[in-house]
mmCIF file with all atom_site columns, C-alpha atoms in Angstrom:
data_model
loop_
_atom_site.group_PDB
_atom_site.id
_atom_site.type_symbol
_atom_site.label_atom_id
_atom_site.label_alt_id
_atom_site.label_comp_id
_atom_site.label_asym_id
_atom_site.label_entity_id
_atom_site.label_seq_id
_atom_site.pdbx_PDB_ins_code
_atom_site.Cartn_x
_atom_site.Cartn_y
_atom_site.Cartn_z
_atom_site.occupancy
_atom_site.B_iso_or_equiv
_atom_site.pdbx_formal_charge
_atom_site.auth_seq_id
_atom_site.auth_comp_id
_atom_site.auth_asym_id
_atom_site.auth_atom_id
_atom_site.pdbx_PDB_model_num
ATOM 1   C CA . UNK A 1 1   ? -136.299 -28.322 26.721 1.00 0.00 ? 1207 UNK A CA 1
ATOM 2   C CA . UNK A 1 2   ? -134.393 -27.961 23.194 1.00 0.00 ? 1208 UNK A CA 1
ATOM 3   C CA . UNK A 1 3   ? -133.394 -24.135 24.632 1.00 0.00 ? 1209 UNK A CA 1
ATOM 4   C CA . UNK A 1 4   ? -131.910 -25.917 27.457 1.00 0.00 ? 1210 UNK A CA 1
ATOM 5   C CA . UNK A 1 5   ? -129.926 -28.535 25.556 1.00 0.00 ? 1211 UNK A CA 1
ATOM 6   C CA . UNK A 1 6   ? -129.007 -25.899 22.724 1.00 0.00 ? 1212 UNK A CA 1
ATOM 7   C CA . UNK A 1 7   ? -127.434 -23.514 25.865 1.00 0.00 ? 1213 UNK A CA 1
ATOM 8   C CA . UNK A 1 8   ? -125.852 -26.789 27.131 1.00 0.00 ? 1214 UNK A CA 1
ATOM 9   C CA . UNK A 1 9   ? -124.324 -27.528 23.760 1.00 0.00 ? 1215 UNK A CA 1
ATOM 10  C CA . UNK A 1 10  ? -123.090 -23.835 23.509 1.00 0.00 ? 1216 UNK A CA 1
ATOM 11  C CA . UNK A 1 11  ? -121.195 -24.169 27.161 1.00 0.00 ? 1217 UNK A CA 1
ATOM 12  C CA . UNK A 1 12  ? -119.675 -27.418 25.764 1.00 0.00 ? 1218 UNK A CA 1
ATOM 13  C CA . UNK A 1 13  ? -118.026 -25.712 22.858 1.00 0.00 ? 1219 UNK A CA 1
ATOM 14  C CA . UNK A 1 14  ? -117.189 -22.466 25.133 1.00 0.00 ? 1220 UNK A CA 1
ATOM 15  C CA . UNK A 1 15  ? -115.540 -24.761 27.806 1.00 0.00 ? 1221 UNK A CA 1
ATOM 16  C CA . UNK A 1 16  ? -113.684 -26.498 25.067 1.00 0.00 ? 1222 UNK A CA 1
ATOM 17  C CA . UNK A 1 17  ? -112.664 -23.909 23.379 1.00 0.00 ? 1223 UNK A CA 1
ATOM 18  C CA . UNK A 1 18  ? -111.296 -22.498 26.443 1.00 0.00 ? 1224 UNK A CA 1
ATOM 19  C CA . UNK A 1 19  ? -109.396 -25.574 27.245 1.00 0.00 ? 1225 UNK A CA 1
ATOM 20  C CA . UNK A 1 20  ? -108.107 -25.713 23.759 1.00 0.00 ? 1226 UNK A CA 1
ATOM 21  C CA . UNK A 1 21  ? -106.468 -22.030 24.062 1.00 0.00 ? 1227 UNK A CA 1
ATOM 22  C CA . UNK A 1 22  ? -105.239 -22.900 27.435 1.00 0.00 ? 1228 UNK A CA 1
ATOM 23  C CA . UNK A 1 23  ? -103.461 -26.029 26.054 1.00 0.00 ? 1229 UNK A CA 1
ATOM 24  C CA . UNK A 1 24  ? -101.857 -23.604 23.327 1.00 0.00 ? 1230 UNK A CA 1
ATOM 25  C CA . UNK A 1 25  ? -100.996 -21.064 25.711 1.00 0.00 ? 1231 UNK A CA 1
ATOM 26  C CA . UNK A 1 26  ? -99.325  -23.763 28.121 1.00 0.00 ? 1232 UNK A CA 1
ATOM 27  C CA . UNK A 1 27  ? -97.588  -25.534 25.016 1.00 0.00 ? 1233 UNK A CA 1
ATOM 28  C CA . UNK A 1 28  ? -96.067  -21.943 23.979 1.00 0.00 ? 1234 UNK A CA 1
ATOM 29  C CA . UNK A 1 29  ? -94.685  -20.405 27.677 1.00 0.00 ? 1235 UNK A CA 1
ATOM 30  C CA . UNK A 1 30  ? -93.587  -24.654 27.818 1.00 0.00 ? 1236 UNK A CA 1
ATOM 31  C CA . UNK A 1 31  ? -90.939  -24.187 24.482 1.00 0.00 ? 1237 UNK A CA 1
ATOM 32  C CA . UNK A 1 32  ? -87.213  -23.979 25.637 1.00 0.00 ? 1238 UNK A CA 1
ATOM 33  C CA . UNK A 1 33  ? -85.490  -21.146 25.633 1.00 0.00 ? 1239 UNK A CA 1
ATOM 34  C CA . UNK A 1 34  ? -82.717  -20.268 23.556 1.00 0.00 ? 1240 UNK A CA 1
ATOM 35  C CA . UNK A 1 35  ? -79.954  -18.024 24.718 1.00 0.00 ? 1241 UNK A CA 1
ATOM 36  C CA . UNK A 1 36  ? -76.814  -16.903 22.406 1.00 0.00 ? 1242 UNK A CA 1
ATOM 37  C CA . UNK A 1 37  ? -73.836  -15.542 24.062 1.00 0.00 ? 1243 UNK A CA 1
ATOM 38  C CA . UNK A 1 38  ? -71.184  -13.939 21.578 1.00 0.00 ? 1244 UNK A CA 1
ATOM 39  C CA . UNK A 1 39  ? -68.779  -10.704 21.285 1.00 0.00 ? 1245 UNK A CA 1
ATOM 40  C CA . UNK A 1 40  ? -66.407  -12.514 24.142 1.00 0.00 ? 1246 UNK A CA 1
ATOM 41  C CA . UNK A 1 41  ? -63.650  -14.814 25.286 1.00 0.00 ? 1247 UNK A CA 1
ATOM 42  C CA . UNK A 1 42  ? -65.764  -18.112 25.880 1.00 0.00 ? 1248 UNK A CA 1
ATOM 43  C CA . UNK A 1 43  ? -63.609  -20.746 26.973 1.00 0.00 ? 1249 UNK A CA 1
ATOM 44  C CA . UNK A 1 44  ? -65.199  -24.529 26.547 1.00 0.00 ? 1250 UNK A CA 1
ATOM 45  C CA . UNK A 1 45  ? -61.928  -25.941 28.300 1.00 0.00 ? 1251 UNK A CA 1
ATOM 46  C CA . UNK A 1 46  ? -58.267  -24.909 29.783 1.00 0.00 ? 1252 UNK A CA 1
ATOM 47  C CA . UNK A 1 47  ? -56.714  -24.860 26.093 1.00 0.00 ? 1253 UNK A CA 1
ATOM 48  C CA . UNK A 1 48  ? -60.336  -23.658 23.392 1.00 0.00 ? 1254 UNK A CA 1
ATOM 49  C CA . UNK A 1 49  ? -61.870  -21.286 23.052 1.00 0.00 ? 1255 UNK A CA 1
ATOM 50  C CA . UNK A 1 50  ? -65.311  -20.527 20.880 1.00 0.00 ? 1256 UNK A CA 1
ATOM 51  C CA . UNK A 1 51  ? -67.133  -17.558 19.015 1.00 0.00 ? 1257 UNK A CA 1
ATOM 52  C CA . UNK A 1 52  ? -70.599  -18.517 20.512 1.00 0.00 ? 1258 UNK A CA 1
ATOM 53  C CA . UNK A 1 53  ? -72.467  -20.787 23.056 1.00 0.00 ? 1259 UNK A CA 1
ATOM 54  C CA . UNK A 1 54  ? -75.840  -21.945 22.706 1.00 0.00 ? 1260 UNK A CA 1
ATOM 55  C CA . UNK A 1 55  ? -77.609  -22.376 25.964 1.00 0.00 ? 1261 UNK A CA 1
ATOM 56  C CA . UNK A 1 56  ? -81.361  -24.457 26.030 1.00 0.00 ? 1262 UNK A CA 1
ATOM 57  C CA . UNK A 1 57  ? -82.976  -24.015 29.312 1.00 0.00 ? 1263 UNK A CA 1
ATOM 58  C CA . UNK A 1 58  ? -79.886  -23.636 30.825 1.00 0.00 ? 1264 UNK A CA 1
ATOM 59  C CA . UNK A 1 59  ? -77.788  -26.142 29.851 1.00 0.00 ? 1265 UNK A CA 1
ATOM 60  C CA . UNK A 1 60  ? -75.350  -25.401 27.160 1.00 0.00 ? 1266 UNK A CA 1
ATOM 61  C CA . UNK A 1 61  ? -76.144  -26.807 23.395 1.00 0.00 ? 1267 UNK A CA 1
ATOM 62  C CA . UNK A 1 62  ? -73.910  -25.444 21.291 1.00 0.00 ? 1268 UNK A CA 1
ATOM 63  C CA . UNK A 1 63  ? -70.916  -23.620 20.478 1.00 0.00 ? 1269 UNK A CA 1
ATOM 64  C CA . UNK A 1 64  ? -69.799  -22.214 17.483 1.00 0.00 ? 1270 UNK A CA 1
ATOM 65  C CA . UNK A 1 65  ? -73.209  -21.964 15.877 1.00 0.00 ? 1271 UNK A CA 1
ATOM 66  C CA . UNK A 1 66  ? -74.376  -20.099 13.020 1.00 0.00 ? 1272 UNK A CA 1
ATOM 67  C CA . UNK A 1 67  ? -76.228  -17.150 14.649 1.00 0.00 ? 1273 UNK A CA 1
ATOM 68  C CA . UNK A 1 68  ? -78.737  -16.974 11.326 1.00 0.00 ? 1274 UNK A CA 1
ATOM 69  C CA . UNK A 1 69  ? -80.197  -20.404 12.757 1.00 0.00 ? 1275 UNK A CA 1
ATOM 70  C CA . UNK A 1 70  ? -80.957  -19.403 15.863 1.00 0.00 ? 1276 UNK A CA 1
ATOM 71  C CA . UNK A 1 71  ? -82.991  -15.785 15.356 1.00 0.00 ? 1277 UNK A CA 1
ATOM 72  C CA . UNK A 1 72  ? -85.397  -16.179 17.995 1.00 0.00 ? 1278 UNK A CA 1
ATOM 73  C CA . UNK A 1 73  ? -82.501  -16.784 20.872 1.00 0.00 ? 1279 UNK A CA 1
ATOM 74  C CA . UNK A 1 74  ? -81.863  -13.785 23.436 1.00 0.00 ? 1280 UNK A CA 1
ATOM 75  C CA . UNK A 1 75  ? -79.129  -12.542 21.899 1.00 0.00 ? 1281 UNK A CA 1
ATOM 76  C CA . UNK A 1 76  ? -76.525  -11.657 25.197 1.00 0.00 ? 1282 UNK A CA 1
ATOM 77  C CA . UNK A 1 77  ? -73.549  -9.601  24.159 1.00 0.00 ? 1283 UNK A CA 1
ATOM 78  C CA . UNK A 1 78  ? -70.356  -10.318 26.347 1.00 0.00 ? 1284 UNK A CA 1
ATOM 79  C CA . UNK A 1 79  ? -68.813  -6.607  24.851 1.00 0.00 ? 1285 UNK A CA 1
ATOM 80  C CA . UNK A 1 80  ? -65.684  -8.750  25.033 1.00 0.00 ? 1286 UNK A CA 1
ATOM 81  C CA . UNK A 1 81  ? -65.761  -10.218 28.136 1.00 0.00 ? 1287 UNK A CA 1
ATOM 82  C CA . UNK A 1 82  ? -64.637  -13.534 29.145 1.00 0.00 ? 1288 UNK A CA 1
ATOM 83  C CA . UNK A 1 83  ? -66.953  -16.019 29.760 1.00 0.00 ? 1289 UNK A CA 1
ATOM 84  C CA . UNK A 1 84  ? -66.023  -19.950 31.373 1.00 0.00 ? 1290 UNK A CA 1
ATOM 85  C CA . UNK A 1 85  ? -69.226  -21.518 31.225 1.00 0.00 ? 1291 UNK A CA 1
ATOM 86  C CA . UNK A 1 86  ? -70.420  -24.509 33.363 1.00 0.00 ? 1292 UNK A CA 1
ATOM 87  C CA . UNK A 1 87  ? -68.186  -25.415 36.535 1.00 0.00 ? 1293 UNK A CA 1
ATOM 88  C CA . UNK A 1 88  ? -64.652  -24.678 34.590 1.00 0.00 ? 1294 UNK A CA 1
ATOM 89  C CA . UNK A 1 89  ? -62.105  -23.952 37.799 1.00 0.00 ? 1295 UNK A CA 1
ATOM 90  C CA . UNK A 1 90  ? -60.740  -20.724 36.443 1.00 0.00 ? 1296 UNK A CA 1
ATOM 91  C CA . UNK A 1 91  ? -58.843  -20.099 39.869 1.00 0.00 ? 1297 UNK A CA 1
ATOM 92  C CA . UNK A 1 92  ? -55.512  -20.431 40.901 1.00 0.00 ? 1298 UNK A CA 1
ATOM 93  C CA . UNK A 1 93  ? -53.725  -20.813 44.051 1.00 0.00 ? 1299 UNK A CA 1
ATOM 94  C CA . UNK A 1 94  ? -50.975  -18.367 44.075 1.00 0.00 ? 1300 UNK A CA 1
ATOM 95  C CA . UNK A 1 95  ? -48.607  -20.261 46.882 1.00 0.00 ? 1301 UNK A CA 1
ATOM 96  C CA . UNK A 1 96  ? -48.736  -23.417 45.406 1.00 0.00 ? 1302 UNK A CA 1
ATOM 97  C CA . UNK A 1 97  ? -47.690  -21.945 41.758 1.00 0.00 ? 1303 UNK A CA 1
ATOM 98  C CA . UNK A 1 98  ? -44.596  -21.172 43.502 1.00 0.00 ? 1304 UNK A CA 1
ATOM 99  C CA . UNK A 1 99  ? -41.281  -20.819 41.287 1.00 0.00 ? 1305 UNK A CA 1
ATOM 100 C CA . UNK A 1 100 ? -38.235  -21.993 42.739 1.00 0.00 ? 1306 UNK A CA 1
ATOM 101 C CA . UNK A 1 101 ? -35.604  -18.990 43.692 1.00 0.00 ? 1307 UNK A CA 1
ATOM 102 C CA . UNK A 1 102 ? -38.590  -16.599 43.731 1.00 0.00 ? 1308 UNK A CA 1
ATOM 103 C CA . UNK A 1 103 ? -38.686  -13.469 45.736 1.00 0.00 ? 1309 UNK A CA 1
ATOM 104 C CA . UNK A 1 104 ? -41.048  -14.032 48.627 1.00 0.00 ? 1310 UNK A CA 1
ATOM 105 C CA . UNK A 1 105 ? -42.822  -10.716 49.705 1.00 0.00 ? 1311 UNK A CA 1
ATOM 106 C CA . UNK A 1 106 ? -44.559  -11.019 53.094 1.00 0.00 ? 1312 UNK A CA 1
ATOM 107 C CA . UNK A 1 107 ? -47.665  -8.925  53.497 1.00 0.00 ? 1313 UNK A CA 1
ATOM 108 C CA . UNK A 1 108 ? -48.652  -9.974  56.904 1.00 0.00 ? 1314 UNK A CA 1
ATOM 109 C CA . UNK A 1 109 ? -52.665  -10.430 57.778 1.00 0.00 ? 1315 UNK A CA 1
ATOM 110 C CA . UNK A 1 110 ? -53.032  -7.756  55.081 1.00 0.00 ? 1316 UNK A CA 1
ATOM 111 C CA . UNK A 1 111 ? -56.271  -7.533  53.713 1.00 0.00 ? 1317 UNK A CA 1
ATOM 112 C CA . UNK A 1 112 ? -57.050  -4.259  51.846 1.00 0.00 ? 1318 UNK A CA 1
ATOM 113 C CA . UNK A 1 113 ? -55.935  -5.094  48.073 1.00 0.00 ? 1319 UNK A CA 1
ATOM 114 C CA . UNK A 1 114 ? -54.276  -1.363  47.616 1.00 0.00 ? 1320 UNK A CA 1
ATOM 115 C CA . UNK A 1 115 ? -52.226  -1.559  50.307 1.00 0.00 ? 1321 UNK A CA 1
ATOM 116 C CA . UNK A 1 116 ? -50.918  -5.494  49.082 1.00 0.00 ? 1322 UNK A CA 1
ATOM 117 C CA . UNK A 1 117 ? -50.863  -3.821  45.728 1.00 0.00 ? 1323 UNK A CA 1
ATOM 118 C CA . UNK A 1 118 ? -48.575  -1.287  47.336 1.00 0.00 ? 1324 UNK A CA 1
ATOM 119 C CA . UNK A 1 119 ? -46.411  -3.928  49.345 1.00 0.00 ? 1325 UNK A CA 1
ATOM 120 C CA . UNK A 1 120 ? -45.508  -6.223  46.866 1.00 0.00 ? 1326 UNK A CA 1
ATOM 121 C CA . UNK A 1 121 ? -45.218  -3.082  44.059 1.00 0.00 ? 1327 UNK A CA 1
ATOM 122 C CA . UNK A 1 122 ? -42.381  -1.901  46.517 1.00 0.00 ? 1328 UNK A CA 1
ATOM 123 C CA . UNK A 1 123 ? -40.824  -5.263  46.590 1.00 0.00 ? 1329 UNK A CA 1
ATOM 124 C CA . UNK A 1 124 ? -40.986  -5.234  42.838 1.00 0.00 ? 1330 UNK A CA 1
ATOM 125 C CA . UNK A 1 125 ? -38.980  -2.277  42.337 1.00 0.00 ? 1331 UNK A CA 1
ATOM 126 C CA . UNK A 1 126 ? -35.963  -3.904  44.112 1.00 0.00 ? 1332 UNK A CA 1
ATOM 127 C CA . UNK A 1 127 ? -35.468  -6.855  41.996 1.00 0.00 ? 1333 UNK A CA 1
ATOM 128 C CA . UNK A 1 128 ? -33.715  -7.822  39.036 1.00 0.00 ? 1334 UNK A CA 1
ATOM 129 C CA . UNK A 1 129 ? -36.528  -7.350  35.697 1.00 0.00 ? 1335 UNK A CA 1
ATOM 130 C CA . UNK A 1 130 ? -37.597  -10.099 35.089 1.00 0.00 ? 1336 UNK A CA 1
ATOM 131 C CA . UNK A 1 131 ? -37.474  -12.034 38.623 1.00 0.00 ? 1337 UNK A CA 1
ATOM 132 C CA . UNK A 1 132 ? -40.233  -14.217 39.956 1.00 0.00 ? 1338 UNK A CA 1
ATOM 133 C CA . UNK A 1 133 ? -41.845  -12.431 43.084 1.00 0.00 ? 1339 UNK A CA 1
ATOM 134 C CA . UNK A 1 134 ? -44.547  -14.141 45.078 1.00 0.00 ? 1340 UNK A CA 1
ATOM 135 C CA . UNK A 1 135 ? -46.820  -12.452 47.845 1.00 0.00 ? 1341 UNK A CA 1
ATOM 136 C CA . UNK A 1 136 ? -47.884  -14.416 51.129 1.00 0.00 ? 1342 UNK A CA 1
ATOM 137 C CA . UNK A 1 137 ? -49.658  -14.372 53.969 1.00 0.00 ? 1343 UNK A CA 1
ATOM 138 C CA . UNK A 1 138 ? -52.668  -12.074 52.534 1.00 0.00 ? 1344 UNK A CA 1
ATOM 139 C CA . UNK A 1 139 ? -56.317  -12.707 53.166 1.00 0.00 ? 1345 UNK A CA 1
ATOM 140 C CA . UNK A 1 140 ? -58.599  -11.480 50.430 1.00 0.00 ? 1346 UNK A CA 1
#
């Protein structure tokens, strides 16, 4: 009977011991993860721009952190790149950035970008340098 409740006592610990690693294990793949962008254009808004952003899981932290504090970050170098995190609207609709007196240059249902390139590049050699020249009707 005591070998029974001796091997009973020795599960016990095993099975707790294995809970307790598990719980570690869990708690370690649970801590947030830390990614550093640098080495790029990051733009926070339309008019700043930063060295370095600090995202958590995702969600941007930080900017313009001191790298030293954050060692154990992936490190993700932009090799100069730009970068607009979040949803900045980095787009711009030609047409309705229209300047008065322009040149308007219509390409038709054109839709391969060499051949618009080409089109409004023709166009461009016949004005003044200098002169506002604006593309329409192309479908990219």
């Amino acid at each position: 009977m005591a070998k029974i409740l001796n091997n009973k006592k020795r599960i016990s610990l095993l099975l707790l011991s294995l809970m307790m690693i598990v719980t570690v294990c869990s708690f370690n793949s649970m801590s947030p993860k830390l990614t550093l962008f640098n080495n790029g254009t990051i733009y926070i808004d339309a008019d700043n721009k930063v060295n370095n952003l600090l995202v958590k899981d995702g969600i941007v932290v930080g900017y313009d952190v001191d790298p030293q504090k954050y060692q154990n970050a992936e490190i993700i170098d932009l090799n100069g790149a730009a970068a607009y995190p979040g949803f900045i609207d980095s787009h711009v609709h030609l047409i309705s950035m229209a300047v008065a007196g322009s040149i308007l240059v219509p390409t038709g249902e054109e839709t391969d970008p060499t051949k618009i390139a080409t089109i409004v590049g023709d166009r461009c050699k016949k004005v003044s340098r200098g002169t506002p020249v604006m593309a329409h009707g192309f479908v990219l």
